[in-house]
XYZ file of C-alpha atoms in Angstrom:
559
model
C 130.233 -56.095 28.433
C 128.064 -54.342 31.125
C 125.023 -53.670 29.049
C 122.316 -55.122 31.476
C 123.423 -52.696 34.050
C 122.859 -49.748 31.362
C 119.196 -51.256 30.595
C 118.786 -51.208 34.564
C 119.867 -47.537 34.519
C 117.564 -46.296 31.906
C 114.428 -48.181 33.648
C 115.519 -46.469 37.006
C 115.887 -43.037 35.260
C 112.315 -43.203 33.476
C 110.883 -44.396 36.747
C 112.300 -41.800 39.115
C 111.531 -38.911 36.402
C 107.909 -40.274 36.388
C 107.578 -39.843 40.165
C 109.158 -36.281 40.112
C 106.478 -35.389 37.174
C 103.779 -36.502 39.283
C 104.815 -34.378 42.181
C 105.050 -31.616 39.750
C 101.474 -32.456 38.384
C 99.977 -32.757 41.813
C 101.471 -29.127 42.751
C 99.707 -27.838 39.718
C 96.419 -29.526 40.681
C 96.479 -28.029 44.216
C 97.358 -24.328 42.860
C 94.361 -24.643 40.485
C 92.109 -25.849 43.451
C 93.232 -22.807 45.462
C 92.459 -20.618 42.349
C 88.708 -21.920 42.421
C 88.517 -21.380 46.280
C 89.772 -17.911 45.987
C 87.207 -17.207 42.881
C 84.312 -18.961 44.878
C 85.015 -16.805 47.944
C 85.396 -13.561 46.080
C 81.975 -14.064 44.453
C 80.406 -14.844 47.989
C 81.814 -11.702 49.306
C 80.415 -9.913 46.199
C 77.095 -11.563 46.678
C 76.814 -10.469 50.368
C 77.718 -7.116 49.691
C 75.197 -6.867 46.881
C 72.466 -7.927 49.062
C 73.360 -6.243 52.302
C 71.229 -3.207 53.082
C 72.460 0.147 53.547
C 70.623 3.374 54.434
C 68.020 4.622 57.035
C 65.083 2.787 55.437
C 67.113 -0.348 55.805
C 67.945 0.229 59.212
C 64.389 0.734 60.195
C 63.348 -2.398 58.382
C 66.277 -4.282 60.371
C 64.337 -3.839 63.630
C 62.120 -6.676 62.314
C 63.510 -10.177 63.118
C 62.997 -11.372 59.662
C 64.867 -8.454 58.122
C 67.470 -8.656 60.923
C 67.899 -12.481 60.471
C 68.554 -12.068 56.702
C 71.406 -9.614 57.625
C 72.928 -12.138 60.051
C 72.755 -14.848 57.187
C 74.823 -12.541 55.095
C 77.325 -11.854 57.791
C 77.553 -15.679 58.179
C 78.068 -16.168 54.617
C 80.767 -13.638 54.558
C 82.679 -15.372 57.497
C 82.050 -18.581 55.591
C 83.804 -17.243 52.447
C 86.768 -16.120 54.603
C 87.147 -19.840 55.757
C 87.251 -20.719 51.910
C 90.031 -18.080 51.503
C 91.936 -19.519 54.365
C 91.852 -23.067 52.870
C 93.164 -21.662 49.576
C 95.980 -19.942 51.523
C 96.910 -22.941 53.378
C 96.997 -25.072 50.416
C 99.027 -22.715 48.841
C 101.714 -22.378 51.521
C 101.482 -26.036 53.089
C 101.271 -27.875 50.013
C 102.321 -26.163 46.813
C 105.128 -24.092 48.367
C 106.556 -26.680 50.357
C 106.307 -29.353 47.779
C 107.972 -27.087 44.950
C 110.849 -26.737 47.287
C 111.042 -30.528 48.131
C 110.952 -31.138 44.304
C 114.199 -28.997 43.781
C 115.739 -31.161 46.221
C 114.754 -34.524 44.785
C 115.801 -33.302 41.651
C 119.293 -32.429 42.503
C 119.639 -35.620 44.483
C 118.322 -37.747 41.556
C 120.967 -36.002 39.326
C 123.654 -36.723 41.717
C 122.835 -40.446 42.118
C 122.139 -40.812 38.477
C 125.783 -38.995 37.563
C 127.537 -41.334 40.030
C 126.119 -44.300 38.415
C 127.053 -43.130 34.962
C 130.738 -42.561 36.011
C 130.806 -46.171 37.495
C 129.440 -47.531 34.259
C 131.976 -45.678 32.132
C 134.969 -46.711 34.336
C 134.157 -50.202 34.003
C 133.434 -49.906 30.221
C 136.777 -48.181 30.022
C 138.589 -51.207 31.851
C 136.852 -53.680 29.630
C 138.016 -52.074 26.532
C 141.660 -52.154 28.024
C 140.950 -55.900 28.614
C 140.107 -56.499 25.148
C 143.057 -54.729 23.784
C 145.521 -56.958 25.994
C 143.656 -60.085 24.922
C 144.144 -59.100 21.229
C 147.771 -58.306 21.338
C 148.325 -61.746 23.415
C 146.748 -63.669 20.719
C 148.390 -61.745 17.821
C 151.835 -62.185 19.643
C 151.262 -65.970 20.394
C 150.458 -66.562 16.773
C 153.677 -64.988 15.765
C 155.564 -66.851 18.265
C 154.011 -69.971 17.068
C 155.035 -69.166 13.411
C 158.681 -68.255 14.536
C 159.269 -71.491 16.567
C 157.844 -73.578 13.187
C 160.175 -71.742 11.088
C 163.031 -72.335 13.674
C 162.286 -76.190 13.269
C 161.987 -76.062 9.415
C 165.482 -74.331 9.387
C 166.939 -76.863 11.421
C 165.798 -79.960 9.565
C 167.222 -78.144 6.279
C 170.339 -79.717 5.188
C 171.181 -76.707 3.036
C 170.782 -74.448 5.974
C 174.075 -73.300 7.651
C 174.641 -73.500 11.344
C 174.234 -69.728 11.380
C 170.844 -69.799 9.596
C 169.833 -72.242 12.278
C 170.928 -70.332 15.232
C 169.397 -67.127 13.931
C 166.115 -68.703 13.361
C 166.259 -70.091 16.931
C 166.912 -66.897 18.450
C 164.092 -65.116 16.324
C 161.780 -67.757 17.699
C 162.764 -67.530 21.325
C 162.366 -63.885 21.182
C 158.905 -64.175 19.770
C 157.908 -66.749 22.381
C 159.324 -64.251 24.984
C 157.151 -61.428 23.846
C 154.089 -63.603 23.769
C 154.713 -64.874 27.389
C 154.783 -61.221 28.464
C 151.526 -60.219 26.503
C 149.887 -63.436 28.129
C 150.804 -62.035 31.533
C 149.653 -58.713 30.805
C 146.382 -60.045 29.477
C 146.084 -62.309 32.660
C 146.829 -59.247 34.964
C 144.322 -57.102 33.224
C 141.658 -59.970 33.370
C 142.188 -60.237 37.126
C 141.994 -56.330 37.385
C 138.662 -56.102 35.247
C 137.021 -58.991 37.331
C 137.634 -57.261 40.409
C 136.437 -53.962 39.236
C 133.128 -55.662 37.780
C 132.634 -57.415 40.928
C 132.817 -54.262 42.587
C 130.599 -52.534 40.158
C 127.830 -55.137 40.339
C 128.083 -56.079 43.956
C 128.654 -52.836 45.722
C 128.843 -49.490 43.648
C 125.712 -49.767 41.335
C 123.530 -51.550 44.166
C 124.527 -48.581 46.795
C 123.465 -45.857 44.122
C 120.273 -47.692 43.174
C 119.279 -48.376 46.833
C 119.872 -44.534 47.374
C 117.420 -43.897 44.279
C 115.001 -46.280 45.686
C 115.239 -44.597 49.023
C 114.878 -41.106 47.442
C 111.764 -42.735 45.360
C 110.326 -43.848 48.514
C 110.640 -40.722 50.550
C 109.158 -38.980 47.634
C 106.205 -41.218 47.578
C 105.617 -40.666 51.345
C 105.980 -37.073 51.085
C 103.550 -36.876 48.183
C 101.069 -39.036 50.271
C 101.334 -36.577 53.103
C 100.461 -33.754 50.619
C 97.320 -35.849 49.701
C 96.502 -36.185 53.271
C 96.963 -32.217 53.576
C 94.674 -31.768 50.635
C 91.801 -33.145 53.161
C 93.317 -32.113 56.555
C 93.406 -28.423 55.370
C 89.975 -28.194 54.876
C 88.923 -30.384 57.864
C 90.626 -27.911 60.220
C 88.433 -25.041 58.977
C 85.167 -27.286 59.170
C 84.225 -26.605 62.769
C 84.145 -22.610 62.029
C 82.351 -23.469 58.619
C 79.828 -25.468 60.967
C 79.331 -22.710 63.212
C 78.715 -20.411 60.123
C 75.968 -22.987 58.851
C 74.626 -22.980 62.522
C 74.457 -19.358 62.775
C 72.504 -19.210 59.481
C 69.980 -21.783 61.234
C 69.968 -20.050 64.143
C 69.041 -16.938 62.515
C 65.971 -18.531 60.625
C 65.009 -20.280 63.806
C 64.921 -16.961 66.200
C 62.571 -15.190 63.798
C 59.437 -14.358 65.671
C 56.400 -13.458 63.433
C 54.123 -12.192 66.213
C 57.131 -9.906 67.573
C 57.489 -8.587 64.193
C 53.768 -7.907 63.735
C 53.717 -6.194 67.417
C 56.527 -4.072 66.450
C 55.266 -2.860 63.417
C 51.720 -1.999 65.115
C 53.871 -0.289 67.508
C 55.759 1.731 65.025
C 52.470 2.752 62.992
C 49.554 2.709 65.339
C 47.721 6.178 65.134
C 45.899 6.748 68.390
C 42.753 7.619 66.581
C 39.530 6.596 68.036
C 37.172 4.325 65.790
C 34.490 6.183 64.177
C 31.049 6.575 65.872
C 27.831 5.694 64.239
C 26.448 7.698 61.721
C 23.008 9.186 62.486
C 19.989 9.225 60.424
C 19.017 12.416 58.899
C 14.886 12.557 58.807
C 14.325 14.848 55.675
C 10.669 14.258 56.388
C 10.560 16.701 59.212
C 10.952 19.932 56.891
C 14.718 19.610 56.766
C 15.942 20.637 53.049
C 18.529 18.740 51.771
C 21.794 20.873 51.470
C 22.056 20.361 47.862
C 18.584 20.732 46.695
C 17.924 21.854 43.301
C 14.897 24.020 44.295
C 17.192 26.600 45.992
C 16.840 30.000 44.030
C 20.272 31.078 44.189
C 23.287 29.064 44.428
C 25.063 29.439 47.910
C 27.956 31.705 47.763
C 28.738 31.368 51.224
C 31.437 28.395 51.738
C 30.342 25.720 54.256
C 32.287 24.739 57.322
C 35.140 22.502 56.278
C 35.832 19.123 58.043
C 33.812 19.556 61.319
C 36.653 19.985 63.736
C 38.458 22.835 65.462
C 41.775 23.797 63.987
C 43.301 22.074 67.145
C 42.391 18.561 66.002
C 44.080 18.347 62.549
C 41.719 15.580 61.181
C 43.633 12.803 58.888
C 40.794 11.185 56.510
C 40.982 7.588 55.543
C 42.663 6.867 52.130
C 41.170 6.830 48.927
C 42.025 5.760 45.519
C 42.065 8.259 42.216
C 39.297 8.368 40.023
C 39.159 5.336 37.712
C 38.136 6.701 34.138
C 40.772 8.469 32.238
C 39.651 11.243 29.564
C 39.861 9.879 26.019
C 42.732 12.199 24.811
C 46.366 12.624 25.891
C 45.841 14.251 29.007
C 47.777 12.125 31.950
C 45.537 10.469 34.488
C 44.606 12.475 37.337
C 46.587 12.076 40.444
C 45.465 11.307 43.832
C 43.547 14.199 45.582
C 45.722 16.021 48.103
C 44.760 15.768 51.706
C 44.951 19.642 51.996
C 42.374 19.986 49.260
C 40.116 17.116 51.052
C 40.231 19.021 54.120
C 38.622 22.224 52.708
C 35.538 20.284 51.031
C 32.411 21.565 52.102
C 30.400 19.778 55.098
C 27.421 18.634 53.034
C 30.058 17.190 50.518
C 31.911 15.421 53.451
C 28.931 14.068 55.050
C 27.586 12.656 51.548
C 30.987 11.319 50.498
C 31.254 9.681 54.103
C 27.884 7.951 53.943
C 28.624 6.843 50.328
C 32.453 5.844 50.444
C 34.200 6.290 53.788
C 32.082 4.096 56.133
C 31.935 1.149 53.854
C 35.471 1.300 53.397
C 36.302 1.792 57.114
C 35.351 -2.100 57.544
C 38.301 -3.021 55.211
C 40.921 -1.625 57.805
C 42.740 0.112 54.941
C 46.182 1.845 56.165
C 46.271 5.441 55.325
C 48.491 5.852 52.004
C 51.596 7.791 52.342
C 50.470 9.750 49.196
C 47.707 11.229 51.383
C 49.874 12.366 54.347
C 49.940 16.266 55.029
C 53.190 18.146 54.793
C 55.279 17.763 57.796
C 54.780 20.030 60.791
C 57.348 21.143 63.314
C 55.212 20.158 66.075
C 54.243 16.675 64.332
C 50.702 17.597 64.726
C 50.252 16.122 61.210
C 50.975 12.700 62.547
C 48.570 10.433 64.379
C 48.615 10.816 68.168
C 50.789 7.867 69.066
C 53.365 8.492 66.324
C 53.423 12.130 67.196
C 54.289 11.460 70.987
C 56.931 9.001 69.693
C 58.423 11.758 67.580
C 58.168 14.175 70.109
C 59.975 11.907 72.583
C 62.730 11.117 70.185
C 62.991 14.940 69.554
C 63.395 15.716 73.381
C 65.825 12.909 73.698
C 68.106 14.428 70.797
C 67.738 17.918 72.115
C 68.925 16.799 75.796
C 71.764 14.940 74.383
C 72.869 18.006 72.457
C 72.316 20.238 75.301
C 74.361 18.070 77.610
C 77.205 18.210 75.307
C 76.951 21.831 74.787
C 76.688 22.222 78.625
C 79.948 19.965 79.033
C 81.710 22.343 76.411
C 80.666 25.301 78.238
C 81.959 23.943 81.737
C 85.476 23.252 79.769
C 85.576 26.718 78.254
C 85.212 28.224 81.634
C 87.737 26.031 83.279
C 90.354 26.930 80.629
C 89.470 30.439 81.209
C 90.020 30.162 84.735
C 93.485 28.478 83.965
C 94.404 31.223 81.740
C 93.433 34.071 84.337
C 95.679 32.085 87.008
C 98.621 31.579 84.341
C 98.534 34.078 81.627
C 101.448 32.522 79.967
C 99.507 29.793 78.763
C 97.019 31.628 76.995
C 94.645 34.853 76.838
C 91.457 34.554 78.613
C 89.653 36.942 76.195
C 90.529 34.857 73.468
C 88.000 32.121 74.624
C 85.039 35.214 74.940
C 83.769 34.366 71.361
C 83.624 30.503 72.037
C 81.908 31.215 75.228
C 79.391 33.446 74.083
C 78.564 31.129 71.112
C 78.127 28.195 73.512
C 75.943 30.268 75.892
C 73.892 31.125 72.711
C 73.551 27.642 71.763
C 72.493 26.566 75.304
C 69.913 29.068 75.292
C 68.507 28.111 71.908
C 68.591 24.459 72.959
C 66.644 25.111 76.175
C 64.355 27.069 74.497
C 63.687 24.270 71.678
C 63.482 21.476 74.650
C 60.647 23.790 76.660
C 58.888 24.010 73.389
C 58.912 20.211 72.543
C 58.056 19.368 76.220
C 55.142 21.691 75.824
C 54.037 20.030 72.697
C 54.630 16.536 74.320
C 52.310 17.518 77.421
C 49.541 18.753 74.977
C 49.677 15.413 73.149
C 50.012 13.395 76.255
C 46.990 15.598 77.834
C 44.799 15.570 74.549
C 45.035 11.692 74.552
C 44.204 10.972 78.154
C 41.176 13.286 78.062
C 39.678 11.789 75.178
C 37.465 8.520 75.117
C 39.970 5.998 74.335
C 39.218 2.970 72.366
C 42.881 3.582 71.097
C 45.483 2.073 68.863
C 43.564 -1.130 67.960
C 47.008 -2.939 68.591
C 45.085 -6.398 68.373
C 44.327 -5.803 64.667
C 47.308 -3.401 63.754
C 45.028 -1.094 61.908
C 45.320 2.609 61.660
C 41.785 4.149 62.118
C 40.652 7.742 61.343
C 39.152 9.944 64.257
C 35.757 10.708 63.207
C 34.157 10.566 66.631
C 32.854 14.216 66.587
C 31.503 14.108 63.262
C 28.646 16.390 63.832
C 30.005 18.236 66.500
C 32.124 21.506 66.900
C 30.702 23.639 64.363
C 32.563 26.948 64.573
C 32.613 30.432 63.074
C 34.188 28.882 59.723
C 30.796 29.089 58.409
C 31.190 32.594 57.906
C 34.216 32.268 55.501
C 32.879 33.953 51.985
C 34.352 32.694 48.735
C 33.681 33.893 45.425
C 34.517 31.992 42.090
C 37.691 32.953 40.297
C 36.501 31.956 37.096
C 34.505 29.542 34.791
C 35.114 26.384 32.919
C 33.297 23.926 30.778
C 33.502 19.975 31.421
C 34.846 18.311 28.508
C 34.060 14.732 29.668
C 31.622 13.217 31.931
C 33.472 12.422 35.496
C 32.120 10.109 38.204
C 33.594 11.491 41.576
C 33.627 8.104 43.447
C 36.334 9.212 46.030
C 36.215 11.473 48.879
C 36.222 15.214 48.243
C 35.349 14.784 44.447
C 32.165 15.541 42.590
C 30.337 14.174 39.574
C 30.185 16.272 36.468
C 28.738 15.770 33.113
C 30.078 16.597 29.589
C 29.078 20.098 28.618
C 28.175 21.288 32.197
C 29.203 24.971 33.096
C 31.151 25.127 36.214
C 32.308 27.789 38.646
C 36.301 27.592 39.538
C 36.683 28.137 43.254
C 40.105 26.859 43.269
C 42.597 26.663 40.535
C 45.095 23.699 39.831
C 47.968 24.099 42.141
C 50.155 21.587 39.872
C 48.907 18.255 41.286
C 46.318 17.853 38.188
C 43.179 18.907 40.680
C 40.937 21.920 40.889
C 38.016 22.815 43.215
C 34.837 23.811 41.255
C 31.277 24.678 42.031
C 28.058 23.232 40.250
C 24.931 25.165 39.521
C 23.167 22.767 41.963
C 25.258 24.131 44.882
C 27.743 20.984 44.926
C 31.233 21.915 45.623
C 34.322 19.376 45.181
C 37.416 18.677 43.269
C 37.577 17.282 39.665
C 40.636 16.548 37.465
C 41.924 19.809 35.705
C 42.210 17.909 32.326
C 38.659 17.040 32.279
C 37.630 20.824 31.577
C 38.472 23.480 29.570
C 38.667 27.357 30.790
C 35.815 29.529 29.728
C 36.882 33.001 28.595
């Protein structure tokens, strides 16, 4: 019986199925790898988007090399994420999709080969069963023939048997022997046929089928090996671009120039103010009474000169901090003193505060606080000289561009009008009049604005050229206050008369340590010269004649 063949068939069946299972497992593995790559790329893109700068403030910062380089790093990382996506895409199409297609072909081919082997096996088994059947019939018939022959011999030797009985027994034995001989011949023929079929099965059919299965499995192994190599090669192909991304990140770091960034920052923010001159000695021994003398019979009602500069020089004082002590109550701490109020403090207060606070602090080279900047003026006179010139020039450039654009629009309208006049069928010339008029008005307006800003720029440049310039302090990158004419240019602002608008009593003691403020003591009666404008400060006059700002929360109004 061909049972050995069946055993081999089962082993080959299991082995070939195991190979297909491995292909399927590898496909699943690569697919999960692509999902990881896609997720990684998505997270990288989200990260770059999160840290990418947007808005005018960020655009301003990106002029500095260290800010700009970080943006370049984000761009490179975004490109890097794109390469990870490309790896995922190529692995999916080159490995997963192609191997899945190949796997389906292998399954069909394996099924065909195994089916052929099974059919050949069944044919041989059927032939063997037929052989067994003829063999059994031959054995049975031969036994019957042998028995009939012995019976005939017995009958012949029996004296009582008639001649007819003997003849009859011989004929029966002869018939049985003849049938047995036929069965023997059938068995012999079937045996010969089966041996031939068995020989064909074991030496031709099955070897061919098993060879085909072997070839199929070897092809599968080779194709799977290629898939393994693809897993590496697909990533290798994008490595040069990934390397460029990484090199770009390194280059972004290498090209940062800290000195250039410093110079750019100084250039952006230098003020153009001159450094302050020396403060002169006031000799009170020569009979000059102090401005805040307690021996004054009548407290001065005349408002002293404000910051000693003409209105043309809008003085920007150095920065100061808000008072440190807070009242022992629920009132909020006082805000920084507004610059507009600081500019209106009396001359005596300014000089006292300058000697006490400003001069020592100038040596610390503090930058002006943004909170102390005055409201923006159309001619940018609220800015330091250098910044003012830059802003005026930028404004002139913008207006010039807009003027050119409007002029081009005007020329185009005039040409169109000429075409309509020559060819009325194309359009009505009068329909263009509103646009022509509007454009002409815009040109006039822009020319007026341009002239205005050019005049301001001329003043700014002229004023700077005529001044004694130890300007800009670009070597140190500081913004210094212009205090060169601290004792000069007193004008008729001394004649401004100002009366108190109310009375108040100090609830707490306040040490006025910042410019423009004065010290008060608890319980002191004060005259209100300027009420709180909503910024937490008010200007008061003491009985001694001192005038300055105090926190509104430190006093209560007197009815």
